[in-house]
CSV table of C-alpha atoms and ligand atoms in Angstrom, one decimal:
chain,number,residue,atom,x,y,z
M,14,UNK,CA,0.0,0.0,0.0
M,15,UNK,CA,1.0,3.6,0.0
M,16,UNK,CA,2.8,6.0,2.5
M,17,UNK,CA,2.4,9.9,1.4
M,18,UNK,CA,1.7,8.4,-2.4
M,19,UNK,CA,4.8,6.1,-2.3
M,20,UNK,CA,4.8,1.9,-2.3
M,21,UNK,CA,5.7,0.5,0.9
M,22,UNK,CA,5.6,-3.0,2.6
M,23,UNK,CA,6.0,-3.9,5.9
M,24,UNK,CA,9.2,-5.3,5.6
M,25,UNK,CA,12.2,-6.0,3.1
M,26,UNK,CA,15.6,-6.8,2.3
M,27,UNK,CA,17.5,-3.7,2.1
M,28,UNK,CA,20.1,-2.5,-0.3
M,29,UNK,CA,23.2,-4.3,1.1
M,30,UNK,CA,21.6,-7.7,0.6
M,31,UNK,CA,22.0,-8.1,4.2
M,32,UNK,CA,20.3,-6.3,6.8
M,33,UNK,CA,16.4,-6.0,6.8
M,34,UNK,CA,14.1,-2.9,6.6
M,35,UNK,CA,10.7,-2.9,8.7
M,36,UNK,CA,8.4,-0.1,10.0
M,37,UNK,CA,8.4,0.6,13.8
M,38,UNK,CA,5.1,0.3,14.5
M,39,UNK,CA,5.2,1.2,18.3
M,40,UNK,CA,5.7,4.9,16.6
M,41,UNK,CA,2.6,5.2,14.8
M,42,UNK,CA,0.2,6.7,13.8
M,43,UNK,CA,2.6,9.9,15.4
M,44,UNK,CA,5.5,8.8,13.7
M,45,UNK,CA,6.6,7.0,10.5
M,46,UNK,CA,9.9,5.3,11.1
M,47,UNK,CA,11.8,2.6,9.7
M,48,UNK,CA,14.4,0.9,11.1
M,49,UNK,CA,17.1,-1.8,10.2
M,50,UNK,CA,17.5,-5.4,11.5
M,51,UNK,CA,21.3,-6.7,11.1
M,52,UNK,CA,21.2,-9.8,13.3
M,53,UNK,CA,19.4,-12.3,15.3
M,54,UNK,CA,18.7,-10.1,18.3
M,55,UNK,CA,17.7,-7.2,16.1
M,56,UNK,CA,14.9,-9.5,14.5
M,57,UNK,CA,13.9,-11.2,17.7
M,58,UNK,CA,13.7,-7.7,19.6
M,59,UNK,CA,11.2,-6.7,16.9
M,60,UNK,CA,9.2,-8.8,17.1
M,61,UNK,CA,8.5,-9.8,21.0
M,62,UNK,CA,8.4,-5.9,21.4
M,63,UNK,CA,6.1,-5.4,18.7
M,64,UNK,CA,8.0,-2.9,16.4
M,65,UNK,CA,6.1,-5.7,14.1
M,66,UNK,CA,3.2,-7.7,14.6
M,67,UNK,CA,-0.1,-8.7,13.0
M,68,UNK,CA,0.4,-13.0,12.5
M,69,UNK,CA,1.7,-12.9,8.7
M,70,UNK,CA,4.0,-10.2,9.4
M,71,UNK,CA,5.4,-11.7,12.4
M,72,UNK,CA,6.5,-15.2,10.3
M,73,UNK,CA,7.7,-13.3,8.1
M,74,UNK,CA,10.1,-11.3,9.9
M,75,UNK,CA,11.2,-14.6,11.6
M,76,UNK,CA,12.4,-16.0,8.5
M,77,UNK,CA,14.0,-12.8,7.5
M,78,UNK,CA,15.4,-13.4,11.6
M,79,UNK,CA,16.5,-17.2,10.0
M,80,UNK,CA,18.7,-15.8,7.7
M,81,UNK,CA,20.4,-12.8,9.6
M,82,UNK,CA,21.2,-15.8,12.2
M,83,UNK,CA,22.5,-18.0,9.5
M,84,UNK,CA,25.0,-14.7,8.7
M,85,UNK,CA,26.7,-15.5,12.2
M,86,UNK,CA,26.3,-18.8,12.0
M,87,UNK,CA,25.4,-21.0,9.6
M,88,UNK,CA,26.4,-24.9,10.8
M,89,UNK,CA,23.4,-27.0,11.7
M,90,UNK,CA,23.7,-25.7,15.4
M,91,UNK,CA,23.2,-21.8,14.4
M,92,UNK,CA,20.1,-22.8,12.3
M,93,UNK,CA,18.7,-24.8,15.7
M,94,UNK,CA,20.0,-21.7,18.0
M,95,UNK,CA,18.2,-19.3,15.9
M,96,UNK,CA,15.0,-21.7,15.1
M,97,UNK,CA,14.9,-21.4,19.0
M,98,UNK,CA,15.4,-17.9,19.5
M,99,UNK,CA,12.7,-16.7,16.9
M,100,UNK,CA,9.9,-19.1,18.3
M,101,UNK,CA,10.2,-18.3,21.5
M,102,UNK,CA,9.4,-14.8,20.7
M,103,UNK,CA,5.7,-14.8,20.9
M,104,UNK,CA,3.7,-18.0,21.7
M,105,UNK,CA,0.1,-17.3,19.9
M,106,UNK,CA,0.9,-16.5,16.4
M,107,UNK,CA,0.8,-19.9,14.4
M,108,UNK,CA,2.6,-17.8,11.8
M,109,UNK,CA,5.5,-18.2,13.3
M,110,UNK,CA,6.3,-21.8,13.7
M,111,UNK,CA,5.1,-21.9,10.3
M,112,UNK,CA,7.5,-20.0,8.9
M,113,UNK,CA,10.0,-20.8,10.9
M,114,UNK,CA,9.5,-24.6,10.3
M,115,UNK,CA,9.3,-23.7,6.2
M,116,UNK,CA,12.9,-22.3,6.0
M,117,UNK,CA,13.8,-25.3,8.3
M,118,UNK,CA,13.0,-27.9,6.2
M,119,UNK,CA,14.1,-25.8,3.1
M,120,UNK,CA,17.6,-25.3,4.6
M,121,UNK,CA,18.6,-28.6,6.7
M,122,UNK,CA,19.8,-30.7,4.0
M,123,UNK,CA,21.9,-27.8,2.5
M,124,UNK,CA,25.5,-27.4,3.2
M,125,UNK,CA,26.6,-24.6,5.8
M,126,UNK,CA,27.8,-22.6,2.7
M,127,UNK,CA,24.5,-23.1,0.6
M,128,UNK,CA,22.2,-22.2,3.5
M,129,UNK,CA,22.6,-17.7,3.4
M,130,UNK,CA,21.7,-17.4,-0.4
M,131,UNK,CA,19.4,-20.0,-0.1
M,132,UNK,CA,17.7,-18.6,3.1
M,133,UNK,CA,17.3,-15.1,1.6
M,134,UNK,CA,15.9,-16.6,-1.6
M,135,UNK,CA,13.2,-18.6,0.5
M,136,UNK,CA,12.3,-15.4,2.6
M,137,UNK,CA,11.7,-13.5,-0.2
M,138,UNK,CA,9.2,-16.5,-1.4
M,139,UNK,CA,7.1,-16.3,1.7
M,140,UNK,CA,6.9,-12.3,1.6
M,141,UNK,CA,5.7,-13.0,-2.0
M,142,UNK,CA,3.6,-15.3,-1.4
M,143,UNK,CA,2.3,-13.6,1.7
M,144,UNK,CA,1.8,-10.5,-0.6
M,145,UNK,CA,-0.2,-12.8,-3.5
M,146,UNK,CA,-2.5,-14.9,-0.8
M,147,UNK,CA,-3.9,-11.4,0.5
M,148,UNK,CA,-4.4,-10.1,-2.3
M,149,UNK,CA,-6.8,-13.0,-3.3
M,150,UNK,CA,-8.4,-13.1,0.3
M,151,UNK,CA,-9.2,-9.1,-1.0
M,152,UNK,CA,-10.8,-10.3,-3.7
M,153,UNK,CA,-12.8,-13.3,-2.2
M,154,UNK,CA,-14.0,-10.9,0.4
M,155,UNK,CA,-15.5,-8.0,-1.8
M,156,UNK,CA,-17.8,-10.4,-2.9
M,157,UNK,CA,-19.3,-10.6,0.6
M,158,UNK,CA,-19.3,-6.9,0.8
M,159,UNK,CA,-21.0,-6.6,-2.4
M,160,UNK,CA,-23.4,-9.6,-1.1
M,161,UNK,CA,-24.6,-7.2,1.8
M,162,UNK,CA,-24.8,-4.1,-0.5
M,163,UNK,CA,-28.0,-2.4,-0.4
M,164,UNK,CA,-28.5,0.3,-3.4
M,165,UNK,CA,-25.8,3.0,-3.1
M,166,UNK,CA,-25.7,2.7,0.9
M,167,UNK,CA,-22.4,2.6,2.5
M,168,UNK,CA,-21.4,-1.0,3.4
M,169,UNK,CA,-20.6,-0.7,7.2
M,170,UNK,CA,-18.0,-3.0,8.2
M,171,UNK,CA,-16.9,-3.5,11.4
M,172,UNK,CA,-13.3,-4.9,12.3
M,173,UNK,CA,-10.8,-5.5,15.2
M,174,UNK,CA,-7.5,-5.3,15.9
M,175,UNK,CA,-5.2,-4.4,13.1
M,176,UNK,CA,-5.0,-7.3,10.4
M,177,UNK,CA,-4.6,-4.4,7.6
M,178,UNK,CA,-1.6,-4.0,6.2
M,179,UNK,CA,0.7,-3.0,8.5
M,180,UNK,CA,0.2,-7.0,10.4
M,181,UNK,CA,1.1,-8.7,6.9
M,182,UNK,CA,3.6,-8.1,4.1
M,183,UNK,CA,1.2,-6.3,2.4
M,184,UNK,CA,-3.0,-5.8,1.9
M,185,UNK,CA,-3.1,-7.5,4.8
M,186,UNK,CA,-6.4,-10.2,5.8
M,187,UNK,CA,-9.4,-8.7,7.1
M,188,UNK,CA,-8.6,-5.2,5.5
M,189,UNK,CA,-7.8,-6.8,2.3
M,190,UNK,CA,-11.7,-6.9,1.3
M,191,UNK,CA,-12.1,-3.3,2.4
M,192,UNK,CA,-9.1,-1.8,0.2
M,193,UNK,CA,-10.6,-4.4,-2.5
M,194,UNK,CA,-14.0,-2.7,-2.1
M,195,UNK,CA,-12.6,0.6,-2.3
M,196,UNK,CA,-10.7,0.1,-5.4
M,197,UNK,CA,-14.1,-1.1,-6.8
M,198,UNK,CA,-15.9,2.2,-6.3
M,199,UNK,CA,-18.3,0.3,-3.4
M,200,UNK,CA,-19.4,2.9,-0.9
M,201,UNK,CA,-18.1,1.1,2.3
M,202,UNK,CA,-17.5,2.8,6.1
M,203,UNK,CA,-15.2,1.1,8.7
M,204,UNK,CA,-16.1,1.0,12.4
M,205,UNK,CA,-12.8,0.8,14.0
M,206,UNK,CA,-12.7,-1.0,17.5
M,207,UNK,CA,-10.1,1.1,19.4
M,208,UNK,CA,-8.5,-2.6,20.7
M,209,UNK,CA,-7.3,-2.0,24.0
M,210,UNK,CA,-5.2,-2.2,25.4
M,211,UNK,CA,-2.1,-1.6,22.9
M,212,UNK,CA,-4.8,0.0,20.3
M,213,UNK,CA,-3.5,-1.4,17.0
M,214,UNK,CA,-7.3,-0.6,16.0
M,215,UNK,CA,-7.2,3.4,16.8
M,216,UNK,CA,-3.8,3.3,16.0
M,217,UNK,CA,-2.9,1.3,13.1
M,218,UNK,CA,-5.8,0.6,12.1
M,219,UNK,CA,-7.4,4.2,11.7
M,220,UNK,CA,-4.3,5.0,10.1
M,221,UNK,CA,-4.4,2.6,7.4
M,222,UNK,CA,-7.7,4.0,6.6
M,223,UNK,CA,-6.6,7.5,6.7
M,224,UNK,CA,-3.7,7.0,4.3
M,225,UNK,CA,-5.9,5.5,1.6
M,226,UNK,CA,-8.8,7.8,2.0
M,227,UNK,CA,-11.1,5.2,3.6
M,228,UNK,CA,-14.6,6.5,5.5
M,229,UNK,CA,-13.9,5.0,8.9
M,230,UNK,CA,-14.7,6.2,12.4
M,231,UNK,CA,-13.0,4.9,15.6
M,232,UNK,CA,-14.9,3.7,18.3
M,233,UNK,CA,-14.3,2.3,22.0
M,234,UNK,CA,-14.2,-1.5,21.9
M,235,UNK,CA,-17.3,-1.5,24.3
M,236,UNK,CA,-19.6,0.5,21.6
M,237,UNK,CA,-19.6,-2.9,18.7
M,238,UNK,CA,-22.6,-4.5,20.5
M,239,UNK,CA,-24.7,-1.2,20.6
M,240,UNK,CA,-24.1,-0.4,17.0
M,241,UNK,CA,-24.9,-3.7,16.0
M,242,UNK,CA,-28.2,-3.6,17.9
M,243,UNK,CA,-29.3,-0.4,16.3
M,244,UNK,CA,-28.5,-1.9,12.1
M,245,UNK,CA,-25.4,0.1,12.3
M,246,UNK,CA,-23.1,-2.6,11.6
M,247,UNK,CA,-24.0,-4.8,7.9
M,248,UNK,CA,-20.7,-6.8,8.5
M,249,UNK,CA,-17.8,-7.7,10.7
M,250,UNK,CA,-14.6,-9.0,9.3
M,251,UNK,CA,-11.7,-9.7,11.7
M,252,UNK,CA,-8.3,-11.3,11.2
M,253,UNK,CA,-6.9,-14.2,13.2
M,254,UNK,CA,-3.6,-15.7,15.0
M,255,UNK,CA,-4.4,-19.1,14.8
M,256,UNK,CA,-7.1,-21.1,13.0
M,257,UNK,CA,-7.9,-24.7,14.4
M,258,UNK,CA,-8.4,-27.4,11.7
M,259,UNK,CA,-12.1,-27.2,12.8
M,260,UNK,CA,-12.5,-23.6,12.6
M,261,UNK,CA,-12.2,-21.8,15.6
M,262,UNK,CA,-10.7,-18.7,15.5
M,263,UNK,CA,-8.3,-16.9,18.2
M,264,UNK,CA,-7.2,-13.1,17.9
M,265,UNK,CA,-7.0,-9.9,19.3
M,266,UNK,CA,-8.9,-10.3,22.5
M,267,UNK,CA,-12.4,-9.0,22.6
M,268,UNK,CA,-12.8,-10.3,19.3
M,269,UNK,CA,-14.8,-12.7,20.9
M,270,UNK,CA,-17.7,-10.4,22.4
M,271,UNK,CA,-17.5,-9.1,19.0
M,272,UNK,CA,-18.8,-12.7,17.3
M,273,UNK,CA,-21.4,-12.7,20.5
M,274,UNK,CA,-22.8,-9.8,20.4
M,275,UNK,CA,-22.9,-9.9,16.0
M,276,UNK,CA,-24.7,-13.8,16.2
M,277,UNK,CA,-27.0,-12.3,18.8
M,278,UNK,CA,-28.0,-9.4,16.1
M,279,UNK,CA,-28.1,-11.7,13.0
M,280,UNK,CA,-25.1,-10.2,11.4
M,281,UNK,CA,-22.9,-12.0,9.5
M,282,UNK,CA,-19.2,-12.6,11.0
M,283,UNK,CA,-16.0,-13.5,8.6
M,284,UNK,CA,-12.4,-14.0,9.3
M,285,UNK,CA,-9.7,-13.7,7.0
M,286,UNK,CA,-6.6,-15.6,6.8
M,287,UNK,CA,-4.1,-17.2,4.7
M,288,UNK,CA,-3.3,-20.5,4.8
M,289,UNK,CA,-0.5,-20.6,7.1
M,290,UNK,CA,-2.5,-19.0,9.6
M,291,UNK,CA,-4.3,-22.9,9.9
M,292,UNK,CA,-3.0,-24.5,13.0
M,293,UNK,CA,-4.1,-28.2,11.2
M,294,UNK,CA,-2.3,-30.4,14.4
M,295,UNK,CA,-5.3,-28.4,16.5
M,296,UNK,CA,-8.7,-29.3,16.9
M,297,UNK,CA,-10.3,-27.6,20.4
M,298,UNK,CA,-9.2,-24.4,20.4
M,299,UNK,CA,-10.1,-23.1,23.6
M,300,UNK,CA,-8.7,-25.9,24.9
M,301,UNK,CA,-5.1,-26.3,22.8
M,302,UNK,CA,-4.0,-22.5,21.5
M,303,UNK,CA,-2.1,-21.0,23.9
M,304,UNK,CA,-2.5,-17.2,24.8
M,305,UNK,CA,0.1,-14.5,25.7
M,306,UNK,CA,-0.5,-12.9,28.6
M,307,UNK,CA,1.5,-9.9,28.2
M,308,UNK,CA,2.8,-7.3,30.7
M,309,UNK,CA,-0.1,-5.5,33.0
M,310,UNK,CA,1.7,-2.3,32.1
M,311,UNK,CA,-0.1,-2.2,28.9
M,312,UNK,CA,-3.5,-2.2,31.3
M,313,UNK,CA,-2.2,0.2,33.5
M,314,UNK,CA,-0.5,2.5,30.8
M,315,UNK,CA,-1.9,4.2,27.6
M,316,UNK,CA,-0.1,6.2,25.7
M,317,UNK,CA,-0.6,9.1,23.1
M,318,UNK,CA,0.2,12.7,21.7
M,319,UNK,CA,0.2,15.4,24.2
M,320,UNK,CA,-0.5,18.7,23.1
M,321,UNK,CA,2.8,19.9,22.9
M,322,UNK,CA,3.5,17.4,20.4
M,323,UNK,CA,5.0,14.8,22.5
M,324,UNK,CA,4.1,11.4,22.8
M,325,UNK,CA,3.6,10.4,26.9
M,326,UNK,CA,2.5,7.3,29.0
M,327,UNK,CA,0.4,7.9,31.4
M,328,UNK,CA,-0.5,5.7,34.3
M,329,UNK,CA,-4.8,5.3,33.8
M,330,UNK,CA,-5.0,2.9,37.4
M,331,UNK,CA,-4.7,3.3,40.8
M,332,UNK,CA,-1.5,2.8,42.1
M,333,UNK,CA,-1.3,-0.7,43.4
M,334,UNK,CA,-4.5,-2.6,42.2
M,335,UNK,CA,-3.7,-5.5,39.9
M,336,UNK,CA,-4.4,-6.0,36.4
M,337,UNK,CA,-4.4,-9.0,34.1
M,338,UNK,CA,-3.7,-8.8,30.4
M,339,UNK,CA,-4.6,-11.6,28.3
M,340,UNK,CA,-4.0,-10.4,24.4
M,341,UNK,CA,-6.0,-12.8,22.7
M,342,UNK,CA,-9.2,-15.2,23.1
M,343,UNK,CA,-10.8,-17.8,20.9
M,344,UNK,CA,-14.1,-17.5,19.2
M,345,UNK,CA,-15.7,-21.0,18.7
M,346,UNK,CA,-16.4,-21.8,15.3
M,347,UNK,CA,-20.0,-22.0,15.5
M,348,UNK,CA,-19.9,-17.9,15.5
M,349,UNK,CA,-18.3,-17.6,12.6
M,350,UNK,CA,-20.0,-17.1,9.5
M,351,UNK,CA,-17.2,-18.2,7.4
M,352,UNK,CA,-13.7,-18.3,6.6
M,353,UNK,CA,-12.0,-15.7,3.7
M,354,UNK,CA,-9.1,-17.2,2.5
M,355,UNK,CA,-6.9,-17.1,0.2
M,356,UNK,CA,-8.7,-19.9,-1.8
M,357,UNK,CA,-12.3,-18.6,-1.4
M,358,UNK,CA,-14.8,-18.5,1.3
M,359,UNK,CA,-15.6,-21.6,3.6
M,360,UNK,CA,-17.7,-22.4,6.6
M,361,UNK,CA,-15.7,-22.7,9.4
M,362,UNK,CA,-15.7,-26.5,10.1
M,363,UNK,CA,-13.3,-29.2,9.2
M,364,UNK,CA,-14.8,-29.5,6.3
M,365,UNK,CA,-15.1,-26.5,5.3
M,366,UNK,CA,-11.6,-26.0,5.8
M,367,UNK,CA,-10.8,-29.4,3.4
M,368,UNK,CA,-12.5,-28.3,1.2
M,369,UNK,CA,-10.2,-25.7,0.3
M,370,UNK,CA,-7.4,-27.7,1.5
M,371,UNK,CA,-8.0,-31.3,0.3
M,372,UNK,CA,-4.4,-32.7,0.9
M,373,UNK,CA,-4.7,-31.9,4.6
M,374,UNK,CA,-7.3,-34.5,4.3
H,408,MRU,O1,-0.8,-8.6,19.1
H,408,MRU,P1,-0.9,-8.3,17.6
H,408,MRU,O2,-1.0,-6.9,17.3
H,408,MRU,O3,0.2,-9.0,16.9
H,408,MRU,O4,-2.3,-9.0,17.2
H,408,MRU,C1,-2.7,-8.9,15.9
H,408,MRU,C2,-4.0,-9.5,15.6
H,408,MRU,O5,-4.6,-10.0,16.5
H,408,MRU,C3,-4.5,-9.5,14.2
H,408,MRU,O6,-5.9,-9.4,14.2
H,408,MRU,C4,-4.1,-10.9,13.6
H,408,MRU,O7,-2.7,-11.1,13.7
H,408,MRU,C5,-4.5,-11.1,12.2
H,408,MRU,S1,-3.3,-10.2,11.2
H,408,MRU,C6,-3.5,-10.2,9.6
């Protein structure tokens, strides 16, 4: 997508051949600034302290983190070492271990002086393909928006989170269908949950929209279930972490009440994903995906743009009381309306989801 009129991803290899260029994300929407990843550390920093984040985004800077380990060390024990390294880096996020287990078996039965070229070549593939699989989810999702169309009426949509572009190489999941539908000249409106309590929705999100001269308006996460219940809301498309092989769905947390309070109003709710977003050795996902708890600081603590221009952190709790800060939940497939991927649209069930993928059968 574009920054100020010019084509940008998420992430790439920079000039040198070496070291890797990504957006810092914890600046925005106050600042836009990229930064360079030279080694291991670098690409393990970024993403357990979210400089990056958004599932597709996240394996793809780990195999990008692959080969910056394999610079340093490229024997069998460097790739394990940095295998190691990258997944530990956030536990929810199938994405990862995805990726991560991709370049694996893609570079194990090279030879240590093989393995660089080759694990640059192979990162590039998966940012491509990450690119190309979002741009069909886009196109697979507009014809839901269009489904829901009424006359020249906006299309409200209502989404979570960020899964725009900014959490993927490019076009992103859930915001794929929206840019899709803006390209197409259909009238469409964005209600943007806030998503506390990091805010990728007023933040990123809102930003996104911004930049490509989307109708959107920005709302607290509580206000979904009210819009919905006064025919505010035609349709909710979110993004997700981790997709069980029989369809339920964990991301942002409070995406959850989000699929209640929609199945409770009649209004249909998608998720969008790519394929390596399917977590195919999982079946119960309330039971099996496991959920980052992250620091209560991010409860305590909000940040933002004071009005001299500077951004601060202010403390929004009592000193002392305790907070808990679970960052994502799983919404059982039975609230789902259907699945937007990559290779069309599927009810989320098992087979729904072998359908599009027969030779997980
Ligand atoms: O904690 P984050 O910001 O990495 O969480 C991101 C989300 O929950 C997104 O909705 C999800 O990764 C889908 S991204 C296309």
């Amino acid at each position: 997508m574009k920054v100020e009129g010019k084509p940008t991803r998420t992430i790439w290899l920079e000039e040198n051949g070496e070291s890797v260029g990504i957006i810092d994300q914890t600046q925005l929407p106050h600042r836009f600034v990229t930064c360079s990843l030279k080694n291991l550390q670098d690409a393990a920093h970024a993403i357990s302290e979210m400089l990056v984040r958004g599932a597709p985004l996240i394996g793809a800077t780990a195999a990008y983190g692959l080969c910056l380990g394999l610079r340093d060390d490229a024997s069998d024990q460097g790739l394990a070492t940095a295998y190691e390294v990258l997944l530990a880096t956030r536990p929810t996020a199938v994405n990862l271990r995805w990726a991560l287990d991709d370049m694996r078996t893609h570079l194990s039965p090279l030879g240590e002086g093989e393995r660089v070229a080759a694990a640059y070549l192979r990162a590039g593939e998966i940012c491509e393909a990450d690119v190309k699989a979002n741009r069909a989810i886009g196109e697979n999702g507009l014809a839901l928006i269009r489904a829901v169309q009424e006359g020249d009426k906006p299309v409200n949509i209502l989404t979570h989170c960020n899964a725009g572009w900014l959490a993927a190489v490019d076009w992103g999941t859930a915001l794929a269908p929206v840019f899709a539908a803006h390209k197409a000249g259909v009238p469409i409106h964005v209600w943007v949950d806030e998503t506390r309590p990091r805010n990728q929705g007023a933040s990123l999100t809102a930003w996104e929209l911004r930049e490509e001269g989307i109708p959107h308006t920005v709302i607290v996460d509580n206000a979904g279930g009210h819009l919905m219940q006064h025919g505010k809301v035609d349709l909710c498309i979110t993004g997700t972490d981790r997709t069980t092989a029989s369809g339920d769905v964990c991301n942002k947390i409070g995406t959850y009440l989000k699929a209640l309070a929609a199945f409770d109003n009649g209004i249909p709710f998608y998720v969008a994903l790519p394929g390596p977003t399917i977590d195919w050795t999982m079946v119960d996902g309330l039971a099996e995906i496991p959920i980052e708890e992250r620091e209560g600081t991010e409860v305590s603590h909000i940040s933002g743009l004071s009005a001299s221009g500077e951004v601060v952190r202010v403390q929004v709790t009592p000193e002392g009381s305790p907070v808990a800060n679970p960052a994502f939940d799983v919404t059982p497939a039975r609230l789902v309306s259907g699945l937007i991927t990559e290779r069309g649209v599927c009810p989320a069930s098992r087979e729904g989801l072998l359908g599009l993928y027969p030779s997980r059968r």
